[in-house]
XYZ file of C-alpha atoms in Angstrom:
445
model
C 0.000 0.000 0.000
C 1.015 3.736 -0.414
C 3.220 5.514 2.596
C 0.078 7.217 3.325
C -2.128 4.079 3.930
C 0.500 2.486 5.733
C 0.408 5.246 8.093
C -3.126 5.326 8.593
C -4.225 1.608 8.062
C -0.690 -0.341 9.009
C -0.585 -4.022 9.169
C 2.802 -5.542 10.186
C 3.590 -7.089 13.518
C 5.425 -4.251 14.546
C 9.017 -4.221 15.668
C 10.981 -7.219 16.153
C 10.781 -6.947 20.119
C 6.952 -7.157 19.877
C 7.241 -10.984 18.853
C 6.543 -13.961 21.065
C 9.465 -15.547 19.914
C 13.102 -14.480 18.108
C 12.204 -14.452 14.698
C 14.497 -17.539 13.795
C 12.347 -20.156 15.923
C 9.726 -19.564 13.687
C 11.190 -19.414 10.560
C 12.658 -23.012 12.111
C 9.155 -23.796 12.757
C 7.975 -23.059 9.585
C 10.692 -25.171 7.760
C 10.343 -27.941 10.212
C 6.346 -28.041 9.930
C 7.019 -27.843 5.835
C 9.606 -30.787 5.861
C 7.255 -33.138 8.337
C 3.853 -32.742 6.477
C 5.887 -33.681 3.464
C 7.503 -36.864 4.752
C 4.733 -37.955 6.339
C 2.560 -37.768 2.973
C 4.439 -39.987 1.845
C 3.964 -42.688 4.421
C 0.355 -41.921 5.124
C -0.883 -40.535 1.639
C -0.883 -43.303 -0.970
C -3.613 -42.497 -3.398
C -5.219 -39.210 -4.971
C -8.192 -38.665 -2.340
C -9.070 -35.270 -2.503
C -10.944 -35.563 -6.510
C -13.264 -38.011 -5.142
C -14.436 -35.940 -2.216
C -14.576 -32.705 -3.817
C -18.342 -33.450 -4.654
C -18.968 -33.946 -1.188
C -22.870 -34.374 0.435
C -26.149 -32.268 -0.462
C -27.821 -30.515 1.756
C -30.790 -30.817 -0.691
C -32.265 -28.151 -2.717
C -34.481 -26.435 -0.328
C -31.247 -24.347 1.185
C -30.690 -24.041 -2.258
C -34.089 -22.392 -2.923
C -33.651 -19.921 1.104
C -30.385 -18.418 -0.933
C -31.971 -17.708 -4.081
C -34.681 -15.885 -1.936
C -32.327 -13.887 -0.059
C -30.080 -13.490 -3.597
C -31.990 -10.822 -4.716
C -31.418 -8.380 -1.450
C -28.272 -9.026 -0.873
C -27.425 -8.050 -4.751
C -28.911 -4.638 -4.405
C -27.255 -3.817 -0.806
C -23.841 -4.957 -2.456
C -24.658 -2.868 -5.152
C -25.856 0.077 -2.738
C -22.418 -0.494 -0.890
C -20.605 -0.122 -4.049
C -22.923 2.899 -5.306
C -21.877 4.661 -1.491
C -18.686 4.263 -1.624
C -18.147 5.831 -4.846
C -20.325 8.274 -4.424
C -17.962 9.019 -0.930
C -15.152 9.263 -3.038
C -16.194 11.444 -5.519
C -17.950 14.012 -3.186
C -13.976 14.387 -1.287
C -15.725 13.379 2.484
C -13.418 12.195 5.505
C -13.453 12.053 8.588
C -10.540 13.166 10.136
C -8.425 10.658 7.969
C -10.190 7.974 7.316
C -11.820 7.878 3.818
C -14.857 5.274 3.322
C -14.163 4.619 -0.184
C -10.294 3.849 0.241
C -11.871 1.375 3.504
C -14.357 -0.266 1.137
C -11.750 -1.358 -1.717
C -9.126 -1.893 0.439
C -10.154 -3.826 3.535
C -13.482 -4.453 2.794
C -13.476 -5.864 -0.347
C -9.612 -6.712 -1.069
C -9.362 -8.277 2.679
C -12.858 -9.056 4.026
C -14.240 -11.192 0.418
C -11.308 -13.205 0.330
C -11.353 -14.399 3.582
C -15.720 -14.696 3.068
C -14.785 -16.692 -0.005
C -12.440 -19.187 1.543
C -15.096 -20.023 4.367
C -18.241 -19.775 2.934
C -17.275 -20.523 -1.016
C -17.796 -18.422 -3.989
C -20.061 -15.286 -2.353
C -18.838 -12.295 -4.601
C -20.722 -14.535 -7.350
C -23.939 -13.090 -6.003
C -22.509 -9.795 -4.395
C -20.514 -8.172 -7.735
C -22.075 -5.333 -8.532
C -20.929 -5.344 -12.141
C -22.611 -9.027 -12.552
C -25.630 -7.342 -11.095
C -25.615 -4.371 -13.854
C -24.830 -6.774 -16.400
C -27.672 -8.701 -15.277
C -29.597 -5.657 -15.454
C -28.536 -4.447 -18.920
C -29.179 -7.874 -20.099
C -32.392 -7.914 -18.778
C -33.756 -4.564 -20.250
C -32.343 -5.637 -23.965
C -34.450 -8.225 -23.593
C -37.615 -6.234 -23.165
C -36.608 -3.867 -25.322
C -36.510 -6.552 -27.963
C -32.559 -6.084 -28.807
C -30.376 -8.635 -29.721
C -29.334 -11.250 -27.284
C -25.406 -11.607 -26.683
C -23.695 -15.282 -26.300
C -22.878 -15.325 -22.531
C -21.756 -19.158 -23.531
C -17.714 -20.156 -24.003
C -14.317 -18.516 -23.380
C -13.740 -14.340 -23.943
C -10.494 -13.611 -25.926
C -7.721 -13.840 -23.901
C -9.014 -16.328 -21.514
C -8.137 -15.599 -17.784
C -5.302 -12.419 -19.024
C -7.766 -9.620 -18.716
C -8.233 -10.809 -15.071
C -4.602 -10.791 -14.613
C -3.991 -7.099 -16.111
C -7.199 -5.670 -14.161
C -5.257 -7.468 -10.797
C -1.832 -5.502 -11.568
C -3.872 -2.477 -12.570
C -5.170 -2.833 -8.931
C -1.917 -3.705 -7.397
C -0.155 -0.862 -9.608
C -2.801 1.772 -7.933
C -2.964 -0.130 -4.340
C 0.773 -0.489 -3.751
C 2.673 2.171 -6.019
C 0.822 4.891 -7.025
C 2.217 7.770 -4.612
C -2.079 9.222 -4.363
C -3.762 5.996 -4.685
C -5.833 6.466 -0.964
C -7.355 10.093 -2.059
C -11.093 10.264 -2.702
C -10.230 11.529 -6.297
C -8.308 8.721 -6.926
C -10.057 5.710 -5.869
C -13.321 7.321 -7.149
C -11.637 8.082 -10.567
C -10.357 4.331 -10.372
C -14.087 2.516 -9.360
C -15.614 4.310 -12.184
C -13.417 3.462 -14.864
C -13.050 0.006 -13.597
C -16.637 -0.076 -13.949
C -16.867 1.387 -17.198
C -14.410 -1.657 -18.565
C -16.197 -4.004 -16.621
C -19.899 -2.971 -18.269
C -18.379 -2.406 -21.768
C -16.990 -5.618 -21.589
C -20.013 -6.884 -20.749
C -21.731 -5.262 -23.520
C -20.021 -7.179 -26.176
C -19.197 -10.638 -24.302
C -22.262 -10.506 -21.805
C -22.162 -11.952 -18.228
C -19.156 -14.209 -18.967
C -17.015 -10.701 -19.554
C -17.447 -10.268 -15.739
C -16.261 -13.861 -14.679
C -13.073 -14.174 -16.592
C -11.951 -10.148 -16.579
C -12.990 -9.453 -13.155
C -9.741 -9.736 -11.432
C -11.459 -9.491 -8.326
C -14.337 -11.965 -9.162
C -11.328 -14.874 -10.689
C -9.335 -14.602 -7.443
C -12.312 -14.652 -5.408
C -13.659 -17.550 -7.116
C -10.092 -19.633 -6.481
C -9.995 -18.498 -2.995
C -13.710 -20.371 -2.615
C -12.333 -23.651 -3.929
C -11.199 -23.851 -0.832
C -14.514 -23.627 0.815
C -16.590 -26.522 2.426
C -19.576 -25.360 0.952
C -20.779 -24.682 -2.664
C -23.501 -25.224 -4.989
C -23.859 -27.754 -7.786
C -25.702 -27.288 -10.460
C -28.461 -27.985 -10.099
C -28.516 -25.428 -7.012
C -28.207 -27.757 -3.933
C -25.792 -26.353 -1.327
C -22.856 -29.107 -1.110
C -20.805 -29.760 1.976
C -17.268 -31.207 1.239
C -14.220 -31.529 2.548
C -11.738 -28.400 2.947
C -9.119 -28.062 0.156
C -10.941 -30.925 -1.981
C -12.931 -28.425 -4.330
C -9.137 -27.239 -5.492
C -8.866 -30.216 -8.036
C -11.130 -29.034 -9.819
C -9.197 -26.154 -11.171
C -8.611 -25.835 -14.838
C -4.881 -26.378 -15.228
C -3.841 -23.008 -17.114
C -1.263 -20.747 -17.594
C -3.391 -17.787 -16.760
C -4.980 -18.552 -14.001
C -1.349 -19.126 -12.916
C -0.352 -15.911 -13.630
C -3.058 -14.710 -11.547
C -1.995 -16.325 -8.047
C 1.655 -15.193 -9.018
C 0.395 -12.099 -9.707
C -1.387 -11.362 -5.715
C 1.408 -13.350 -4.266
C 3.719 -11.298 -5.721
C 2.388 -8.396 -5.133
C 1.530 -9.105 -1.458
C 5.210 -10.224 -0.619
C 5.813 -6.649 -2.481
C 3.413 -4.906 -0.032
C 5.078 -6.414 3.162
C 8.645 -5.448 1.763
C 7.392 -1.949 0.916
C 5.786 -1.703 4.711
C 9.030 -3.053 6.186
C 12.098 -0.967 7.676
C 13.883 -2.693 4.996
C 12.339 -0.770 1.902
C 13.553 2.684 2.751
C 17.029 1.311 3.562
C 17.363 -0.130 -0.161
C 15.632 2.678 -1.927
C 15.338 5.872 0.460
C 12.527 7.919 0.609
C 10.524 9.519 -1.630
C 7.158 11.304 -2.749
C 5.257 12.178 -5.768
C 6.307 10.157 -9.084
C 9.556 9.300 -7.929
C 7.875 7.323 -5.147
C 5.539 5.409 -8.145
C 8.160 4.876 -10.475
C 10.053 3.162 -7.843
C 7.712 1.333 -6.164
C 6.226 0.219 -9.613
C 9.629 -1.369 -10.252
C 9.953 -2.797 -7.037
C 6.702 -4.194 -7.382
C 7.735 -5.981 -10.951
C 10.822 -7.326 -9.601
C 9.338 -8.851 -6.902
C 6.553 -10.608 -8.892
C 8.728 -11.743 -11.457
C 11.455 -13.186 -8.622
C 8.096 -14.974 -6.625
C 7.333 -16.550 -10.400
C 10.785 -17.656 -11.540
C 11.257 -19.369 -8.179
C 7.961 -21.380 -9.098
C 9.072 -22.316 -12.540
C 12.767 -23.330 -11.121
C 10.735 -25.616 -8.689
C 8.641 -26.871 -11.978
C 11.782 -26.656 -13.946
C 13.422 -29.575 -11.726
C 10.182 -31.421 -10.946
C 9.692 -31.927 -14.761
C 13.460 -33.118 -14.774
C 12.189 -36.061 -12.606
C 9.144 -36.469 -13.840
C 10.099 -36.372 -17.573
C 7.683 -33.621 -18.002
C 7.803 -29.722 -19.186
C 8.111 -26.901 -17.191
C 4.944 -25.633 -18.355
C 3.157 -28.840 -18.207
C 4.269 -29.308 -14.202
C 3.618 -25.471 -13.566
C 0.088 -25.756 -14.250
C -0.803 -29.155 -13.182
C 0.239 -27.882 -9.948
C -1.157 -24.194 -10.072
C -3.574 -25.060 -7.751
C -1.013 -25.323 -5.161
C -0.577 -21.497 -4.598
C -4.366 -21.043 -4.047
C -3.626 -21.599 0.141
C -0.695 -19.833 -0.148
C -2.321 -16.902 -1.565
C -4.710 -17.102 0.914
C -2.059 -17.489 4.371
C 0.114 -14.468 2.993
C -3.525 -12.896 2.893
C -4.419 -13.729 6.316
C -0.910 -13.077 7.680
C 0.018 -9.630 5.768
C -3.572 -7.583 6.716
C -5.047 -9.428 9.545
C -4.579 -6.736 11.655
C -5.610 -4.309 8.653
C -9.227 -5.868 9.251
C -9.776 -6.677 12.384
C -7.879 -3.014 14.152
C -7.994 0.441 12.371
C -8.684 -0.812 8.924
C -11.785 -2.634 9.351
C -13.604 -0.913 12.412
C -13.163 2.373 10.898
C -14.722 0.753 7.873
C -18.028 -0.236 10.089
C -17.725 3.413 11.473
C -17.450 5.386 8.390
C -20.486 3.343 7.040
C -22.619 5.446 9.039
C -21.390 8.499 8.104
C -19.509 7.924 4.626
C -20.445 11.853 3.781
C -19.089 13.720 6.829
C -22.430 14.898 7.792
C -23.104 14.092 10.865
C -25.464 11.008 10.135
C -25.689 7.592 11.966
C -27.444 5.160 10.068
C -26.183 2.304 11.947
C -25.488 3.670 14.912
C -21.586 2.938 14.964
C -20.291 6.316 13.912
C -19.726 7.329 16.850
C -17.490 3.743 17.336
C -13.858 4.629 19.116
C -11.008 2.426 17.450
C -10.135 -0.535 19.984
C -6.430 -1.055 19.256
C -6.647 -3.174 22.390
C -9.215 -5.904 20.405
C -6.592 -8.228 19.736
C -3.006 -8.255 21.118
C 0.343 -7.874 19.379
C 1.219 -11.355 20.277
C -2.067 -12.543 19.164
C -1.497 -11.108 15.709
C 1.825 -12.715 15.246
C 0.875 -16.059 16.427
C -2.080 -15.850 13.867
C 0.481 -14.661 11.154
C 2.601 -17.393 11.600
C 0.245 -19.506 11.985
C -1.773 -18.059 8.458
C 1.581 -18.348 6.304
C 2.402 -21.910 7.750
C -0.727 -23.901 7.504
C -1.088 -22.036 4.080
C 1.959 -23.475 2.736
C 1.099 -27.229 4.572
C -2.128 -27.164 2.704
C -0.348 -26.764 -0.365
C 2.275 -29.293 0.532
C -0.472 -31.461 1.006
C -2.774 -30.259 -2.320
C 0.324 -30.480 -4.503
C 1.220 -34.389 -3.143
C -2.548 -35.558 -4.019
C -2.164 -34.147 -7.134
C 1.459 -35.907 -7.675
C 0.060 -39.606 -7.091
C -2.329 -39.493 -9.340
C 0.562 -40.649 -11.899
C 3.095 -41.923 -9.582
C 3.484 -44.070 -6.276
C 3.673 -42.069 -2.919
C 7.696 -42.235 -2.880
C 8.120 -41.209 -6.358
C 6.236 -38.522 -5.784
C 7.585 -37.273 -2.742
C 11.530 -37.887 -4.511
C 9.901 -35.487 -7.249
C 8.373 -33.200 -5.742
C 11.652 -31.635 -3.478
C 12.292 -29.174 -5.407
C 8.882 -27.544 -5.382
C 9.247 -28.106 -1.107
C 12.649 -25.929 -0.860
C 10.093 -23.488 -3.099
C 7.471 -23.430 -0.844
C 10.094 -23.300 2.398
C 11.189 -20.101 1.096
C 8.243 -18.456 0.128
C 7.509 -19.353 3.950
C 10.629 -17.979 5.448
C 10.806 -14.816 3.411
C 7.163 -13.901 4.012
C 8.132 -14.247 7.876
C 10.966 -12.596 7.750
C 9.089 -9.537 5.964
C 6.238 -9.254 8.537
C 8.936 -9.228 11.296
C 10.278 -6.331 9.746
C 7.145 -4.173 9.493
């Protein structure tokens, strides 16, 4: 995030003497935790087991029927959230300096839906307000007797539009030296919106779920999920993690988790007492230019460590780099997900998300109360400094043992459990780094 949202909305663990623990027992934790869940995989964890329970049991179709009822509500207050917040921006409100559209996009939306997704499954599906004007434009060329548009098959591009909206985001989020004023976030929400509906125009509905960089993550995040819906519109309960294998193996929607873990690592480095050192301090364009290529380098290093660890599991596989890079793509999804948890957990639950609830009384500066919490006082107090950095650690580890163990089921569905363990080593010292490092980073905030 900017220097300015850091300052106002900061999320690191603080200073190394805040920590439960010196930093290098849990950066020996982590590797320990890493290199025991993958030996014992390969004693325990013989067979592919999560495809087969990744359809999981109905709950029938009458939940089924109690969400589509309550569907139709929760679209339009998503869509009045969405509508408020930009409507914040654009009039320049604040109180004191908090802004409610910066809250919205940033902790609201980029923090709060991921996390929703991974519990409850894929929510934004119903909440995006651009599906919900689609929907509505769709719906009035039909009365109006227009033409219909094919809302059936792939866009051009596939996934890519997804990933350039996501470092369009990032770009503005993490490096863009005015990216938390009302003009800017407000300039930003409407011309996302504007590519979002024209898209939509020509490609229909499916525009939304392939270029909505928000709405693809999200959607990856909820594979996660115990709960989903089939289709024919019975709620499913399945095991955790299981709904992952049924990712499409592709290049883009590879790019895509690189693309947020990357650029969460870069936010963490950028927050740390380590940034300034390499780079010094500075404002205005100098500060974007910089932080833009910081931002690159760091993306492209998180990548070409995941196609080394491809790179050498093909060698003992007898496979591509490609090939092995998206069979296992899947992977990062729990990764993604821990450096989520670990980097703004204290974004959402401190400053960053109860000044959200606040400001959503008042989003205009005018004295109103809607919800009676305007007149909320920030609780620094609500969880304690230890607390956050045993739930960091905690996020970034059992995110990387979930994709130890995602990545190993995948691996014996074409070879015995101790081949696959032998091949899969490299992708291990991979994931033990991205584990370490992330650590490391959040102890330097």
């Amino acid at each position: 995030m900017t220097a300015e949202l850091h300052s106002l909305l900061a999320h690191g663990v603080g200073a190394r003497g805040d920590l439960p623990l010196p930093f290098y027992l849990f950066g020996i934790g982590a590797a320990v935790a890493l290199m025991a869940t993958f030996v014992s995989l390969s004693f325990f964890w013989h067979r592919p087991w999560l495809p087969a329970a990744a359809s999981g049991r109905s709950f029938g179709t009458a939940f089924g029927r109690v969400l589509d009822a309550v569907a139709v509500p929760a679209r339009l207050a998503s869509l009045a959230l969405f509508v408020l917040a930009l409507a914040s921006s654009v009039s320049g409100a604040a109180v004191g300096s908090q802004r409610f559209g910066p809250l919205t996009v940033y902790v609201a939306l980029w923090v709060g839906m991921a996390i929703v997704a991974a519990v409850f499954g894929d929510v934004w599906r119903v909440l995006n307000p651009f599906e919900t004007i689609a929907a509505a434009i769709e719906w009035t060329a039909k009365k109006l007797g227009l033409p219909t548009i094919d809302d059936t098959g792939e866009i051009p591009g596939g996934y890519w539009p997804a990933v350039v909206a996501l470092f369009w985001f990032l770009l503005f989020e993490l490096c863009y030296h005015e990216g938390t004023t009302n003009e800017a976030v407000g300039g930003a929400m409407i011309a996302y919106t504007l590519g979002m509906v024209g898209g939509s125009a020509v490609y229909g509905r499916r525009w939304v779920r392939q270029a909505d960089g928000f709405g693809v993550l999200f959607s990856l995040l909820a594979k996660m999920s115990p709960l989903y819906r089939d289709d024919t519109g019975a709620v499913r309960l399945r095991a955790p993690l299981s709904g992952l294998t049924t990712v499409t193996p592709r290049i883009d929607i590879l790019a895509v988790l690189l693309m947020v873990l990357g650029g969460t690592t870069f936010d963490s480095l950028a927050g740390s007492t380590l940034w300034p050192d390499l780079v010094g301090t500075h404002r205005g364009w100098t500060y974007t230019g910089i932080n833009t290529a910081g931002m690159i380098v760091v993306i492209a290093i998180m990548a070409f460590l995941y196609y080394l660890g491809s790179l050498a599991v093909g060698w003992f596989t007898e496979q591509s780099a490609t090939e092995v890079a998206r069979r296992f793509a899947h992977s990062l999804v729990p990764i993604v997900l821990g450096y989520t948890v670990a980097h703004y957990f204290s974004l959402l639950v401190l400053d960053g998300g109860q000044n959200f609830l606040r400001l959503l009384s008042n989003p205009f500066d005018r004295g109103s109360n809607w919800f009676g919490t305007a007149d909320w006082a920030v609780n620094f107090f609500l969880v304690s400094t230890d607390a956050i950095a045993w739930v960091q650690f905690l996020a970034i580890v059992l995110g990387h043992i979930a994709a130890v163990l995602v990545a190993h089921d995948r691996a014996v569905e074409t070879s015995d459990a101790s081949e696959a363990t032998w091949a899969q080593r490299p992708m291990l010292l991979v994931m033990v780094f991205y584990s370490v490092v992330g650590l490391w980073l959040l102890q330097k905030a």
